[in-house]
mmCIF file of C-alpha atoms in Angstrom:
data_model
loop_
_atom_site.group_PDB
_atom_site.id
_atom_site.type_symbol
_atom_site.label_atom_id
_atom_site.label_comp_id
_atom_site.label_asym_id
_atom_site.label_seq_id
_atom_site.Cartn_x
_atom_site.Cartn_y
_atom_site.Cartn_z
ATOM 1 C CA PHE A 1 122.608 80.205 73.591
ATOM 2 C CA ASP A 2 125.125 81.867 75.829
ATOM 3 C CA PRO A 3 125.927 80.097 78.058
ATOM 4 C CA ALA A 4 125.425 77.055 75.854
ATOM 5 C CA ILE A 5 122.320 74.891 76.304
ATOM 6 C CA ARG A 6 122.032 71.501 74.639
ATOM 7 C CA GLY A 7 118.550 70.481 73.605
ATOM 8 C CA LYS A 8 116.042 70.292 70.773
ATOM 9 C CA ALA A 9 113.699 72.821 69.228
ATOM 10 C CA ARG A 10 110.483 71.874 67.491
ATOM 11 C CA TRP A 11 107.599 73.763 66.003
ATOM 12 C CA VAL A 12 104.444 73.208 68.074
ATOM 13 C CA SER A 13 102.295 75.344 65.776
ATOM 14 C CA PRO A 14 102.967 77.764 62.873
ATOM 15 C CA ARG A 15 103.644 80.495 65.449
ATOM 16 C CA LEU A 16 105.129 78.579 68.398
ATOM 17 C CA LEU A 17 108.631 77.127 68.578
ATOM 18 C CA ARG A 18 109.430 75.125 71.731
ATOM 19 C CA PHE A 19 112.961 74.448 72.921
ATOM 20 C CA GLU A 20 113.472 71.598 75.399
ATOM 21 C CA PRO A 21 116.855 71.498 77.127
ATOM 22 C CA GLU A 22 118.535 68.136 77.711
ATOM 23 C CA GLU A 23 119.342 69.045 81.321
ATOM 24 C CA GLN A 24 117.722 71.239 83.934
ATOM 25 C CA LEU A 25 118.795 74.863 83.629
ATOM 26 C CA ILE A 26 120.714 76.443 86.490
ATOM 27 C CA PRO A 27 118.436 78.511 88.792
ATOM 28 C CA GLY A 28 119.143 82.254 88.638
ATOM 29 C CA THR A 29 121.205 82.039 85.434
ATOM 30 C CA GLU A 30 120.582 84.541 82.646
ATOM 31 C CA TYR A 31 120.773 83.152 79.111
ATOM 32 C CA LYS A 32 121.019 85.005 75.793
ATOM 33 C CA GLY A 33 119.874 83.460 72.566
ATOM 34 C CA THR A 34 119.653 84.130 68.864
ATOM 35 C CA LEU A 35 117.024 82.613 66.615
ATOM 36 C CA ILE A 36 118.523 82.793 63.134
ATOM 37 C CA GLY A 37 115.576 83.755 60.949
ATOM 38 C CA LYS A 38 116.764 82.163 57.706
ATOM 39 C CA ILE A 39 117.395 78.818 59.445
ATOM 40 C CA ALA A 40 114.115 78.854 61.390
ATOM 41 C CA LEU A 41 111.862 80.067 58.571
ATOM 42 C CA GLY A 42 113.785 79.261 55.407
ATOM 43 C CA GLU A 43 116.181 81.007 53.031
ATOM 44 C CA GLN A 44 113.364 82.302 50.817
ATOM 45 C CA LYS A 45 111.856 84.377 53.654
ATOM 46 C CA ASN A 46 112.850 87.991 54.206
ATOM 47 C CA VAL A 47 113.480 87.787 57.963
ATOM 48 C CA ASN A 48 115.940 89.077 60.519
ATOM 49 C CA ASP A 49 117.581 87.237 63.352
ATOM 50 C CA PHE A 50 115.718 87.447 66.647
ATOM 51 C CA LEU A 51 117.796 88.211 69.758
ATOM 52 C CA PHE A 52 116.306 87.348 73.156
ATOM 53 C CA SER A 53 117.259 86.674 76.751
ATOM 54 C CA PHE A 54 115.688 85.097 79.801
ATOM 55 C CA LYS A 55 116.554 84.342 83.389
ATOM 56 C CA VAL A 56 115.778 80.990 85.006
ATOM 57 C CA ALA A 57 113.691 81.309 88.157
ATOM 58 C CA GLU A 58 115.661 81.361 91.383
ATOM 59 C CA GLN A 59 115.233 78.533 93.853
ATOM 60 C CA GLU A 60 112.415 79.391 96.246
ATOM 61 C CA ILE A 61 110.261 77.697 98.815
ATOM 62 C CA LEU A 62 106.814 78.166 97.320
ATOM 63 C CA SER A 63 104.768 76.616 100.084
ATOM 64 C CA LEU A 64 104.697 74.590 103.256
ATOM 65 C CA GLN A 65 101.614 72.540 103.952
ATOM 66 C CA GLY A 66 101.340 70.388 107.019
ATOM 67 C CA ASP A 67 99.966 69.816 110.484
ATOM 68 C CA PHE A 68 100.362 67.752 113.600
ATOM 69 C CA ALA A 69 98.775 64.316 113.180
ATOM 70 C CA ALA A 70 97.792 61.918 115.968
ATOM 71 C CA GLN A 71 99.516 58.558 116.176
ATOM 72 C CA SER A 72 96.999 55.767 116.690
ATOM 73 C CA ASP A 73 99.391 53.554 118.635
ATOM 74 C CA ALA A 74 99.980 55.843 121.639
ATOM 75 C CA ARG A 75 97.983 58.336 123.687
ATOM 76 C CA ASN A 76 98.877 62.017 123.192
ATOM 77 C CA THR A 77 101.549 61.123 120.655
ATOM 78 C CA LEU A 78 101.739 63.017 117.393
ATOM 79 C CA VAL A 79 104.009 63.662 114.445
ATOM 80 C CA TYR A 80 104.256 66.696 112.217
ATOM 81 C CA LYS A 81 103.553 65.704 108.602
ATOM 82 C CA GLY A 82 104.205 68.193 105.857
ATOM 83 C CA THR A 83 105.036 68.930 102.252
ATOM 84 C CA LEU A 84 107.481 71.529 100.974
ATOM 85 C CA GLN A 85 107.006 72.824 97.431
ATOM 86 C CA PHE A 86 110.044 74.373 95.722
ATOM 87 C CA ALA A 87 110.359 76.395 92.519
ATOM 88 C CA GLN A 88 113.134 74.105 91.278
ATOM 89 C CA THR A 89 114.031 70.469 91.854
ATOM 90 C CA VAL A 90 116.045 69.912 95.036
ATOM 91 C CA ASP A 91 118.551 67.209 95.869
ATOM 92 C CA PRO A 92 116.798 65.133 98.571
ATOM 93 C CA GLU A 93 120.092 64.111 100.203
ATOM 94 C CA GLN A 94 121.311 67.696 100.399
ATOM 95 C CA LEU A 95 117.926 68.807 101.748
ATOM 96 C CA ARG A 96 118.127 66.059 104.386
ATOM 97 C CA ARG A 97 121.418 67.563 105.588
ATOM 98 C CA ASP A 98 120.150 71.167 105.477
ATOM 99 C CA ILE A 99 116.636 71.061 106.923
ATOM 100 C CA ARG A 100 116.137 71.554 110.661
ATOM 101 C CA PHE A 101 113.087 70.726 112.776
ATOM 102 C CA ILE A 102 113.672 72.280 116.170
ATOM 103 C CA GLY A 103 111.536 71.706 119.258
ATOM 104 C CA PRO A 104 111.718 72.643 122.940
ATOM 105 C CA THR A 105 114.544 70.147 123.503
ATOM 106 C CA GLY A 106 116.535 70.992 120.363
ATOM 107 C CA ARG A 107 116.908 69.473 116.901
ATOM 108 C CA MET A 108 114.553 66.604 116.119
ATOM 109 C CA GLN A 109 114.682 63.960 113.401
ATOM 110 C CA LEU A 110 112.772 64.279 110.136
ATOM 111 C CA THR A 111 112.095 61.563 107.591
ATOM 112 C CA LEU A 112 112.023 62.879 104.017
ATOM 113 C CA GLU A 113 110.681 61.282 100.875
ATOM 114 C CA THR A 114 110.357 62.436 97.306
ATOM 115 C CA ASP A 115 106.990 63.019 95.697
ATOM 116 C CA ASP A 116 105.673 62.243 92.203
ATOM 117 C CA ILE A 117 106.238 65.931 91.494
ATOM 118 C CA GLU A 118 110.010 66.575 91.342
ATOM 119 C CA THR A 119 109.774 69.921 93.110
ATOM 120 C CA ARG A 120 107.866 68.584 96.108
ATOM 121 C CA ILE A 121 109.258 66.827 99.205
ATOM 122 C CA ARG A 122 107.163 65.148 101.894
ATOM 123 C CA PHE A 123 108.452 64.886 105.448
ATOM 124 C CA GLN A 124 107.469 63.612 108.880
ATOM 125 C CA SER A 125 108.894 64.388 112.308
ATOM 126 C CA GLU A 126 109.828 61.934 114.984
ATOM 127 C CA SER A 127 107.102 61.234 117.576
ATOM 128 C CA LEU A 128 106.060 64.176 119.752
ATOM 129 C CA THR A 129 104.196 64.064 123.046
ATOM 130 C CA ARG A 130 101.354 66.487 123.651
ATOM 131 C CA THR A 131 101.237 67.740 127.245
ATOM 132 C CA SER A 132 99.235 70.203 129.313
ATOM 133 C CA LYS A 133 101.573 72.939 128.061
ATOM 134 C CA GLY A 134 101.747 74.138 124.444
ATOM 135 C CA LYS A 135 105.019 73.666 122.571
ATOM 136 C CA ASN A 136 106.791 75.754 119.941
ATOM 137 C CA PHE A 137 108.610 74.201 117.012
ATOM 138 C CA LYS A 138 110.319 75.659 113.982
ATOM 139 C CA LEU A 139 111.266 74.361 110.583
ATOM 140 C CA THR A 140 114.318 76.035 109.038
ATOM 141 C CA LEU A 141 116.322 75.991 105.817
ATOM 142 C CA PRO A 142 119.490 77.889 104.883
ATOM 143 C CA ALA A 143 119.524 80.895 102.561
ATOM 144 C CA LYS A 144 120.394 78.896 99.415
ATOM 145 C CA TYR A 145 116.763 77.726 99.245
ATOM 146 C CA THR A 146 115.386 81.258 98.823
ATOM 147 C CA ALA A 147 115.630 83.721 95.936
ATOM 148 C CA LEU A 148 116.572 86.568 98.300
ATOM 149 C CA ARG A 149 119.288 84.383 99.874
ATOM 150 C CA LYS A 150 117.848 84.800 103.359
ATOM 151 C CA HIS A 151 117.476 82.114 106.005
ATOM 152 C CA TRP A 152 113.939 80.597 105.892
ATOM 153 C CA GLU A 153 112.034 79.769 109.057
ATOM 154 C CA LYS A 154 108.475 78.707 109.808
ATOM 155 C CA ALA A 155 107.104 78.730 113.351
ATOM 156 C CA LEU A 156 104.777 75.879 114.368
ATOM 157 C CA PHE A 157 102.764 75.604 117.578
ATOM 158 C CA LEU A 158 101.446 72.415 119.165
ATOM 159 C CA PRO A 159 98.558 73.444 121.433
ATOM 160 C CA VAL A 160 97.682 71.782 124.741
ATOM 161 C CA PHE A 161 95.591 68.605 124.759
#
């Protein structure tokens, strides 16, 4: 491979060869490879080398799922609980520094935790108070989390009680 990729190849079936890299491939990187026919299929076969290339998927926010959830310990107190799904694994500590949850009074705290699925992060906001007036919030991430390298923003609205 160019650039080089360490890993192992194994035949899954007579027609399917699977290569498993030792480390995660770099998002957005294009790789070129050569499958040497005589090594893969044997010297006695009349085969050519097979040239191929592929590009690793860019990092992308695939989905946001979440909603405001009532807190049982206080009247009209809620939190926003959500899950972000990414195309590639993210560094939770870096995400913690990058993510912004912004409310009417400015930036608010988020608690993040990893999920069983490496590309998914769960989060919860600090406590919010529902009033007789609706409130706008937004969740933002910098451009490095999107394939088009554009700032990501999701508007959230907490309706009146």
